[in-house]
mmCIF file of C-alpha atoms in Angstrom:
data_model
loop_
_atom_site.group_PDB
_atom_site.id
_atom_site.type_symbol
_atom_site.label_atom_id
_atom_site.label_comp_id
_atom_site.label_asym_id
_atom_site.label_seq_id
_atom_site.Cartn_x
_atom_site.Cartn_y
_atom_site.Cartn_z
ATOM 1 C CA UNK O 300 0.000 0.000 0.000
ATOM 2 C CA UNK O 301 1.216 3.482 -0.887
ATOM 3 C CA UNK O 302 1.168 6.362 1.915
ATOM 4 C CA UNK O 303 0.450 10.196 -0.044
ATOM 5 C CA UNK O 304 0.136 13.284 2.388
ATOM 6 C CA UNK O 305 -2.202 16.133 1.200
ATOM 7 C CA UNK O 306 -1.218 19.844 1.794
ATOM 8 C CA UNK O 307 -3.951 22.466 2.165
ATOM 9 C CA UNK O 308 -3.567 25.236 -0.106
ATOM 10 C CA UNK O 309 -3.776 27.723 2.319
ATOM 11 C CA UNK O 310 0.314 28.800 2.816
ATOM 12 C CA UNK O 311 2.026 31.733 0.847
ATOM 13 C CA UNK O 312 4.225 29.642 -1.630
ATOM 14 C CA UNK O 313 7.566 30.459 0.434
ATOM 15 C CA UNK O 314 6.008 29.117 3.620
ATOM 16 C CA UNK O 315 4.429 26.108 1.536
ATOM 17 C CA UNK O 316 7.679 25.208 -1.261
ATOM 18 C CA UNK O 317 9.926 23.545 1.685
ATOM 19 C CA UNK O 318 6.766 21.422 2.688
ATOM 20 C CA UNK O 319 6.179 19.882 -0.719
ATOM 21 C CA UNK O 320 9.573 19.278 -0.695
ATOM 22 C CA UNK O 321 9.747 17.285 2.867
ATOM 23 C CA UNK O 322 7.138 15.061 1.648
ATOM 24 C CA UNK O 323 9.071 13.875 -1.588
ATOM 25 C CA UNK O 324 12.529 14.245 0.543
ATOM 26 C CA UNK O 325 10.793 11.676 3.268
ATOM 27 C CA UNK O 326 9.731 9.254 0.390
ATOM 28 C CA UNK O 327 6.316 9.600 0.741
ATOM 29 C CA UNK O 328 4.127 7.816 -2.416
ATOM 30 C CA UNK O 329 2.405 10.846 -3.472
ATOM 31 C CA UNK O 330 1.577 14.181 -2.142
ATOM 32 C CA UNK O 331 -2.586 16.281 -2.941
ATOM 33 C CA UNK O 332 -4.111 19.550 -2.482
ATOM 34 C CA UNK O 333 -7.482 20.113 -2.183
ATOM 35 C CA UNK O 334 -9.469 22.238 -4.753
ATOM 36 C CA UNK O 335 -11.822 24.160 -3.739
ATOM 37 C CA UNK O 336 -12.720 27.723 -4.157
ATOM 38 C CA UNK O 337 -14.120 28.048 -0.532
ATOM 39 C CA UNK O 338 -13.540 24.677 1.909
ATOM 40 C CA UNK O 339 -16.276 24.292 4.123
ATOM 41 C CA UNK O 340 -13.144 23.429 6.992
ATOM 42 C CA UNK O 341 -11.646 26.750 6.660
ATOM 43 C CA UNK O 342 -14.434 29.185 5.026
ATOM 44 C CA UNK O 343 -12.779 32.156 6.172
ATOM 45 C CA UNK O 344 -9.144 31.089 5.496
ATOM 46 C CA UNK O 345 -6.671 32.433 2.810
ATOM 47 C CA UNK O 346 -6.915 29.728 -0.221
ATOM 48 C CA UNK O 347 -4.417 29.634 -3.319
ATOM 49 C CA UNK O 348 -4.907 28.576 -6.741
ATOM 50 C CA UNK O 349 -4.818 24.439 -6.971
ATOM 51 C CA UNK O 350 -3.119 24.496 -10.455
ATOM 52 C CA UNK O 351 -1.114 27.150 -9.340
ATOM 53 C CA UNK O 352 0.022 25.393 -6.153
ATOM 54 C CA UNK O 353 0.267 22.184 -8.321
ATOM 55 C CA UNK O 354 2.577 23.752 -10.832
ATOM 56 C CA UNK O 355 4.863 24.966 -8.415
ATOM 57 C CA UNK O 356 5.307 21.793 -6.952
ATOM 58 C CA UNK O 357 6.118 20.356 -9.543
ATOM 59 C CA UNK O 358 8.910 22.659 -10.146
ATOM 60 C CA UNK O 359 10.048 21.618 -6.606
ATOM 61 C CA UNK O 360 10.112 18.378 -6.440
ATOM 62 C CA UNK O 361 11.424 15.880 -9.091
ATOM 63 C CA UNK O 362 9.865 12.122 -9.166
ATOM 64 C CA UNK O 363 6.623 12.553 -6.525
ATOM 65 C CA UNK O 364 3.314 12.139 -8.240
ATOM 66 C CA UNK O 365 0.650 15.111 -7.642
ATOM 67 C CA UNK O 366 -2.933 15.253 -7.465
ATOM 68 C CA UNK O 367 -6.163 17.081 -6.824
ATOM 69 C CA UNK O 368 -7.909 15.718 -3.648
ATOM 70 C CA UNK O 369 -10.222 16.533 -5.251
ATOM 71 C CA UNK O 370 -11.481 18.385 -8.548
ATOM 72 C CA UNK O 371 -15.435 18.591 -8.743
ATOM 73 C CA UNK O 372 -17.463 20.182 -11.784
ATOM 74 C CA UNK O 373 -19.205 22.657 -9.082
ATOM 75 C CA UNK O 374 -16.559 25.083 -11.126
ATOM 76 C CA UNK O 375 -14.738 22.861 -13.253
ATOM 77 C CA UNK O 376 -15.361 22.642 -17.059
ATOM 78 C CA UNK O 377 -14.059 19.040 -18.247
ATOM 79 C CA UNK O 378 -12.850 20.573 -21.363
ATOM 80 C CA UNK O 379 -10.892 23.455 -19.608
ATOM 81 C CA UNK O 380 -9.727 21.420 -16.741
ATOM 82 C CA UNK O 381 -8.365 18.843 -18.989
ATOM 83 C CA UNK O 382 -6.338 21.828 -20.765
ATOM 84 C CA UNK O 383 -4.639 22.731 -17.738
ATOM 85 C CA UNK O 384 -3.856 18.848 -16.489
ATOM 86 C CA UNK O 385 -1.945 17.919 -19.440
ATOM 87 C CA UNK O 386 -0.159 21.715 -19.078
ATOM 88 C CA UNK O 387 0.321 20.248 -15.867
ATOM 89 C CA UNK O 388 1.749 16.392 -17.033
ATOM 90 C CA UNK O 389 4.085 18.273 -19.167
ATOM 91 C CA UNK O 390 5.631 20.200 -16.560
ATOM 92 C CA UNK O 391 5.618 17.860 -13.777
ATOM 93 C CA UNK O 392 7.137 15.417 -16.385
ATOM 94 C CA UNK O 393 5.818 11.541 -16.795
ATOM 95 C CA UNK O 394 3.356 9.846 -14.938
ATOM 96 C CA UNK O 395 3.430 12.041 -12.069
ATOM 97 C CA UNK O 396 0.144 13.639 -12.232
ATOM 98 C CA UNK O 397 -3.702 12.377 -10.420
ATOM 99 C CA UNK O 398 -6.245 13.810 -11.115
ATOM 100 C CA UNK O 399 -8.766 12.597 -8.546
ATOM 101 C CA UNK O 400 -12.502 14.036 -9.038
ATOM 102 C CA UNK O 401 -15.875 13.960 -7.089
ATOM 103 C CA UNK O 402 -19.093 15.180 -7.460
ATOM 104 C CA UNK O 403 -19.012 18.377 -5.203
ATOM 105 C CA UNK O 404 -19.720 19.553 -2.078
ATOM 106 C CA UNK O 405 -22.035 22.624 -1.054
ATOM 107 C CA UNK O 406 -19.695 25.748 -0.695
ATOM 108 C CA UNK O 407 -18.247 26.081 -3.608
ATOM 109 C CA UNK O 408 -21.764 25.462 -5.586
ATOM 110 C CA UNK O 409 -23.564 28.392 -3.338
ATOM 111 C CA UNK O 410 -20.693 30.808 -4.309
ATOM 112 C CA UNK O 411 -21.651 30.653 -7.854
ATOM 113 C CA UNK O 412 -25.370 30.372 -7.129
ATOM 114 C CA UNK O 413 -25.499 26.691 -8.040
ATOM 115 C CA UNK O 414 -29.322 25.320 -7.299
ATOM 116 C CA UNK O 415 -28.980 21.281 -8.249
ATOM 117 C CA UNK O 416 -30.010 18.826 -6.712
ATOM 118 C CA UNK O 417 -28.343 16.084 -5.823
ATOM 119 C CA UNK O 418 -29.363 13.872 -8.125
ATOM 120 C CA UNK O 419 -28.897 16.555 -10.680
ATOM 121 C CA UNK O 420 -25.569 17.160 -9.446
ATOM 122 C CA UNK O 421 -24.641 13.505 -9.660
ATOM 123 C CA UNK O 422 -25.782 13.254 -13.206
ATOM 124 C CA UNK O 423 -23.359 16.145 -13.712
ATOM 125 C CA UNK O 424 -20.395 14.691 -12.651
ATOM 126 C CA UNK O 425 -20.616 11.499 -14.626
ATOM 127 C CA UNK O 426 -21.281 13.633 -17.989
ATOM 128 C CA UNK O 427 -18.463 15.320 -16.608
ATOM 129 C CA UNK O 428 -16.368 12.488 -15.998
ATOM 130 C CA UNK O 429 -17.306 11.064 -19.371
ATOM 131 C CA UNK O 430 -16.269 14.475 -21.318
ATOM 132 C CA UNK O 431 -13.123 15.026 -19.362
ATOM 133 C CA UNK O 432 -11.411 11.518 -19.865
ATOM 134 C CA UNK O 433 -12.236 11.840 -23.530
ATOM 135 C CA UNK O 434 -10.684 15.515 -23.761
ATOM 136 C CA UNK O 435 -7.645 13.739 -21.969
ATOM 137 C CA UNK O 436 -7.196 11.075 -24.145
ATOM 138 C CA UNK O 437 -9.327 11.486 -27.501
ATOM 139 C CA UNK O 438 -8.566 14.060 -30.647
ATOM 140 C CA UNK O 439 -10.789 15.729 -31.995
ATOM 141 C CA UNK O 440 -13.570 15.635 -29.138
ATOM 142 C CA UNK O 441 -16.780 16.753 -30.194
ATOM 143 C CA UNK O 442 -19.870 16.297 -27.188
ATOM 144 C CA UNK O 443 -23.673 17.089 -26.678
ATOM 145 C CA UNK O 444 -24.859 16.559 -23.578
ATOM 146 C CA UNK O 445 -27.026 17.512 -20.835
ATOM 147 C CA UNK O 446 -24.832 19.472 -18.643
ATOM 148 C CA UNK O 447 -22.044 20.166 -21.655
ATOM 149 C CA UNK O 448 -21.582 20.871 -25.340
ATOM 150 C CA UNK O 449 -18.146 20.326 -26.619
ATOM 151 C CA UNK O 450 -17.198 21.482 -30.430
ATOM 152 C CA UNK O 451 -13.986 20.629 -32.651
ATOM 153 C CA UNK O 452 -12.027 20.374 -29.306
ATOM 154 C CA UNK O 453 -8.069 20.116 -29.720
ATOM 155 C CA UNK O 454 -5.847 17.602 -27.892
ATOM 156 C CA UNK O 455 -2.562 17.544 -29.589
ATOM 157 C CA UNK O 456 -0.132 17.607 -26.686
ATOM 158 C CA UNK O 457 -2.894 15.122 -24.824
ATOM 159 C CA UNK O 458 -2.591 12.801 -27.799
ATOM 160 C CA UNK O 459 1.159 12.161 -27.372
ATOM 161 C CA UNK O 460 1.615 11.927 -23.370
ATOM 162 C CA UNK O 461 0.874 9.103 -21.295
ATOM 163 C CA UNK O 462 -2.449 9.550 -19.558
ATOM 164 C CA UNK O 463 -3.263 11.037 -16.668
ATOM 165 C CA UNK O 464 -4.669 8.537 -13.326
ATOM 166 C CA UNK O 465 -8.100 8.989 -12.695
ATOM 167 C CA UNK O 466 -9.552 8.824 -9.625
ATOM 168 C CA UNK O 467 -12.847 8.978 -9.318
ATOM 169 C CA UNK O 468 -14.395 9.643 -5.645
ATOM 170 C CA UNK O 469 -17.415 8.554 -4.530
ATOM 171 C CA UNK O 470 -19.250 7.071 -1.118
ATOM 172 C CA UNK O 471 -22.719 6.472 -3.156
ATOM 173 C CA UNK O 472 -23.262 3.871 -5.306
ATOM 174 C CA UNK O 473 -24.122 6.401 -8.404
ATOM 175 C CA UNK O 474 -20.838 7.201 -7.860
ATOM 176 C CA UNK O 475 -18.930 4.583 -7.870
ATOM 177 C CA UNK O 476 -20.476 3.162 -11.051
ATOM 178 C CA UNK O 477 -18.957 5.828 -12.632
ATOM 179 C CA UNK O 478 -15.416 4.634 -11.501
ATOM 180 C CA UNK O 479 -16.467 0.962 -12.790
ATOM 181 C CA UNK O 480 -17.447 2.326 -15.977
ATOM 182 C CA UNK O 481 -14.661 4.154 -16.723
ATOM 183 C CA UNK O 482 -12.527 1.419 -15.208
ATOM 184 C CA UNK O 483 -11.095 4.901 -13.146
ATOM 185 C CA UNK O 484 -9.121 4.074 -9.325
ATOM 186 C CA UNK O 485 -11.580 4.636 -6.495
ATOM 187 C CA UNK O 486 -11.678 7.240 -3.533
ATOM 188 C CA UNK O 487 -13.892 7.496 -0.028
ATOM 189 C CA UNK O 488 -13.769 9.589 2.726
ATOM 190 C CA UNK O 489 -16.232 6.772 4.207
ATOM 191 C CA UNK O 490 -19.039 7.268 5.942
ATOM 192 C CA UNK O 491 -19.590 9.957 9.225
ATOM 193 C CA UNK O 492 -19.451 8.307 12.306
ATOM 194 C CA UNK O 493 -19.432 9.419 16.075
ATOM 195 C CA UNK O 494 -16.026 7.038 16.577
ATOM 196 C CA UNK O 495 -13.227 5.690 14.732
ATOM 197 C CA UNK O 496 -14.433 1.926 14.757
ATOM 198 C CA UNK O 497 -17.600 2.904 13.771
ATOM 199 C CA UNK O 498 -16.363 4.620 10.645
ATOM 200 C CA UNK O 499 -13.824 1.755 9.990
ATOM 201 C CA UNK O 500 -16.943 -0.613 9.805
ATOM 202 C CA UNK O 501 -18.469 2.094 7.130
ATOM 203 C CA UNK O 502 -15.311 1.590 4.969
ATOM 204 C CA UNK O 503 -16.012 -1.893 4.993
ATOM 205 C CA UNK O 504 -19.532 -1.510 3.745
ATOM 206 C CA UNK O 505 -18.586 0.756 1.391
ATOM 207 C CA UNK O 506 -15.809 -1.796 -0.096
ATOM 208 C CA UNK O 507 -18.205 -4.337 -0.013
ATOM 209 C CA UNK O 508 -20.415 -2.537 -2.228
ATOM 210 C CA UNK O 509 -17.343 -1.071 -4.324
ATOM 211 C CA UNK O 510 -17.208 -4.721 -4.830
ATOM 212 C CA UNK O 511 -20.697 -5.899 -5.731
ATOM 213 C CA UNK O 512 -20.568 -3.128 -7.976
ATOM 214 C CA UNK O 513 -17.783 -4.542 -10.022
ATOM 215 C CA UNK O 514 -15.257 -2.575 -9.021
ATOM 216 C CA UNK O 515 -12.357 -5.270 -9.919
ATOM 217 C CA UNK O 516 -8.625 -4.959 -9.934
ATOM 218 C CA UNK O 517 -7.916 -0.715 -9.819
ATOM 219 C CA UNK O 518 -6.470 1.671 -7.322
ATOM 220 C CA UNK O 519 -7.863 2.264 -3.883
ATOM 221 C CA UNK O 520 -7.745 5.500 -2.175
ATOM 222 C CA UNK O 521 -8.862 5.935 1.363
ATOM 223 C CA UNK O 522 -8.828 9.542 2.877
ATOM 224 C CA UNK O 523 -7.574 8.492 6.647
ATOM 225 C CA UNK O 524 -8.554 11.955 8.084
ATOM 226 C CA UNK O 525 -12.075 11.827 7.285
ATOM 227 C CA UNK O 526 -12.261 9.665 10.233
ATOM 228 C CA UNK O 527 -13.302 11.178 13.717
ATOM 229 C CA UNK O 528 -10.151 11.282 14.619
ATOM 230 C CA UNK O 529 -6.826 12.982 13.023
ATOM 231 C CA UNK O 530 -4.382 10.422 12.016
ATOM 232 C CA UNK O 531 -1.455 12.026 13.095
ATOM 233 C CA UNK O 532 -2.521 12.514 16.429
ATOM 234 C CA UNK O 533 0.172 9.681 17.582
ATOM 235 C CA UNK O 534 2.665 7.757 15.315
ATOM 236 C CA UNK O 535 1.269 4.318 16.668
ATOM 237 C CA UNK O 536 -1.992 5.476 16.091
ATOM 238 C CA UNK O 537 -1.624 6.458 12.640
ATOM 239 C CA UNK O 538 0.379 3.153 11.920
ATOM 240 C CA UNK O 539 -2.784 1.271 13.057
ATOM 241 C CA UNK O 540 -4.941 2.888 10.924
ATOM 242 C CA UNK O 541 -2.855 2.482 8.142
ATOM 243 C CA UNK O 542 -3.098 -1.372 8.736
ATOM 244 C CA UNK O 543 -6.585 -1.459 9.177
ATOM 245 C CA UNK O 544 -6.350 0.336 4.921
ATOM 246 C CA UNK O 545 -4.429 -2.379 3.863
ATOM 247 C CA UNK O 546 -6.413 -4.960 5.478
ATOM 248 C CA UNK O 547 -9.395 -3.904 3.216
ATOM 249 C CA UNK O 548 -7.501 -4.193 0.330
ATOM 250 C CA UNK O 549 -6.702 -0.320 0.305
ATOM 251 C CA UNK O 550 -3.713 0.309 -2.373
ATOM 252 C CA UNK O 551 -3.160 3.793 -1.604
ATOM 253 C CA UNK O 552 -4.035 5.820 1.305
ATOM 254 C CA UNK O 553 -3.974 9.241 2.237
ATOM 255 C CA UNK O 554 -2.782 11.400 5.262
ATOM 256 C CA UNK O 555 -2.721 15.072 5.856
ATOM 257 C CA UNK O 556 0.312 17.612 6.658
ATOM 258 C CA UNK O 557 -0.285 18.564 10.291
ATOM 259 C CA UNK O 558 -1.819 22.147 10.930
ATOM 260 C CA UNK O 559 -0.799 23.995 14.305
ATOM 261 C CA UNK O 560 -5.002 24.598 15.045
ATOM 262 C CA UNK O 561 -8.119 22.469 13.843
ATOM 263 C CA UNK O 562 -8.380 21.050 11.336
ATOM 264 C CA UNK O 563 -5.768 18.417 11.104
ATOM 265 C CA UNK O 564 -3.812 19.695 14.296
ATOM 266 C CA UNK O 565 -0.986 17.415 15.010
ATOM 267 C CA UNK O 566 3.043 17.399 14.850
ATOM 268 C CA UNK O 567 4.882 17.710 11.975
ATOM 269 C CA UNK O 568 7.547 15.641 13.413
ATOM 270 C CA UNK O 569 5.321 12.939 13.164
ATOM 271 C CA UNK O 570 5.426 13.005 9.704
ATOM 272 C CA UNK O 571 9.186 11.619 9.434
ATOM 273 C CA UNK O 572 8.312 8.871 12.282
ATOM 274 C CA UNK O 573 5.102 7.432 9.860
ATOM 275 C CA UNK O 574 8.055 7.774 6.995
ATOM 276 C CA UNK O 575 10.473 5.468 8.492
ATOM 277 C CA UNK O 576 7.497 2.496 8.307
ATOM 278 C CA UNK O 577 5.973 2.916 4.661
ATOM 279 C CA UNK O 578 8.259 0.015 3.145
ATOM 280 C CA UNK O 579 6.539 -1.988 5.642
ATOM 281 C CA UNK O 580 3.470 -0.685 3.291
ATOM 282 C CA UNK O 581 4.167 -0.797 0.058
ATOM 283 C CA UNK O 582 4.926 -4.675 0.579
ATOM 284 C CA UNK O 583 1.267 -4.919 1.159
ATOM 285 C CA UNK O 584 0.196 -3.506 -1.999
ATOM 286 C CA UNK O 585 -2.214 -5.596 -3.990
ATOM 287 C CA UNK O 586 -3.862 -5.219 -7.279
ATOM 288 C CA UNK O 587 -4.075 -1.668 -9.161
ATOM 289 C CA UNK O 588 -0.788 -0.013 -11.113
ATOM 290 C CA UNK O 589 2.003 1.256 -8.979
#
């Protein structure tokens, strides 16, 4: 199982440069941001540009793969976003960019006086899932749809990379059929829960139904911190519940840089001490690309 760290994009790029560094330096698997125009965690917080911050990590770091944790169409155009991903891939250089995507959460659709539903919205994102693998991987792209209309689009420089990972996350089962049918990797946050056993035994439901669904042989991804209780609160802790991702067959899991206040207040320190264990992880991987 691989270990990534996510990064809020909430730093001034001098204060947030050596910390995209640390995580490649400590061999982490792969380091996120979020993207959001407003995060619901943080509403009144400074927030920077996720391509932006994306970019310039990618100028600072040389072999660590980096994603959006994650993209929604709430103010994403597939055919725009694609644009700037393989802008992206081409900086960052092969194979290190994710693209993970989900469906959306409230904030960012009530800035821009969104009014869907949630089945509406849902019915969005897999047109938009649809339209944006094509644009990543198809030339010309032409598309009429509900939610988009796509005419003569252009993917030259798409054409001739390797593609992009897609993740697709989702905790419903609408969702996650749109992972199996684009035969995309799979994120969950899981399921809220007062306690952390409670919300393990969510993850487990929601892997069982991953499963029923057909979700086969792809990438796993399992946000740790969406638990009721910060991973890096405690080195053994976070170890433990790193175990308990592999033991559901996760192949990739996900951690967050520790913040000084809530959210995601921990030690930094502890960062290096998780570090020293993830070859003990990555023996566990099983199924999915590496």
């Amino acid at each position: 199982m691989r270990v990534g760290v996510c990064l809020l994009p909430e730093y001034a790029w001098a204060e947030a440069a050596p910390r995209w560094r640390m995580v490649e330096q400590l061999g982490f698997d792969h380091a996120w941001t979020y993207d959001h125009l407003v995060w619901g965690g943080l509403p009144q917080h400074p927030w920077q540009s996720t391509i932006v911050t994306l970019t310039a990590a990618a100028m600072v770091t040389e072999r660590i793969p980096l994603g959006t944790w994650v993209a929604s169409p709430n103010y994403r155009h597939p055919v725009t976003f694609a644009r700037d991903l393989v802008s992206l891939a081409d900086v960052a250089g092969p194979d290190r960019m994710i693209c993970a995507v989900g469906s959306g959460g409230e904030p960012d659709a009530r800035m821009l006086g969104e009014q869907l539903t949630r089945g509406q919205r849902t019915s969005r994102f897999a047109e938009f899932v649809h339209v944006l693998q094509r644009a990543l991987t198809e030339d010309p792209v032409d598309h009429e749809g509900r939610h988009y209309t796509v005419r003569g689009y252009r993917n030259l420089f798409g054409q001739a990379a390797q593609p992009l990972r897609l993740v697709v996350a989702a905790n419903g089962p609408r969702g996650m059929q749109v992972a199996v049918r684009h035969h995309a990797a799979w994120a969950t946050t899981g399921v809220p829960a007062d306690d952390v056993d409670s919300w393990w035994r969510g993850v487990a439901g929601l892997v069982d139904r991953f499963d029923d669904l057909g979700g086969g042989e792809v990438d796993r991804y399992l946000n740790l911190d969406s638990a009721p209780r910060f991973s890096l609160q405690g080195k053994e802790f976070c170890l433990e519940q790193l175990h308990r991702a592999a033991e559901l067959g996760f192949t990739d899991a996900v951690i967050h840089w520790p913040r000084s206040s809530d959210p995601y207040r921990g030690d930094p320190d502890l960062l290096a001490e998780v570090a020293a264990h993830l070859p003990e992880f990555r023996s566990r991987t099983v199924g999915g690309r590496g």
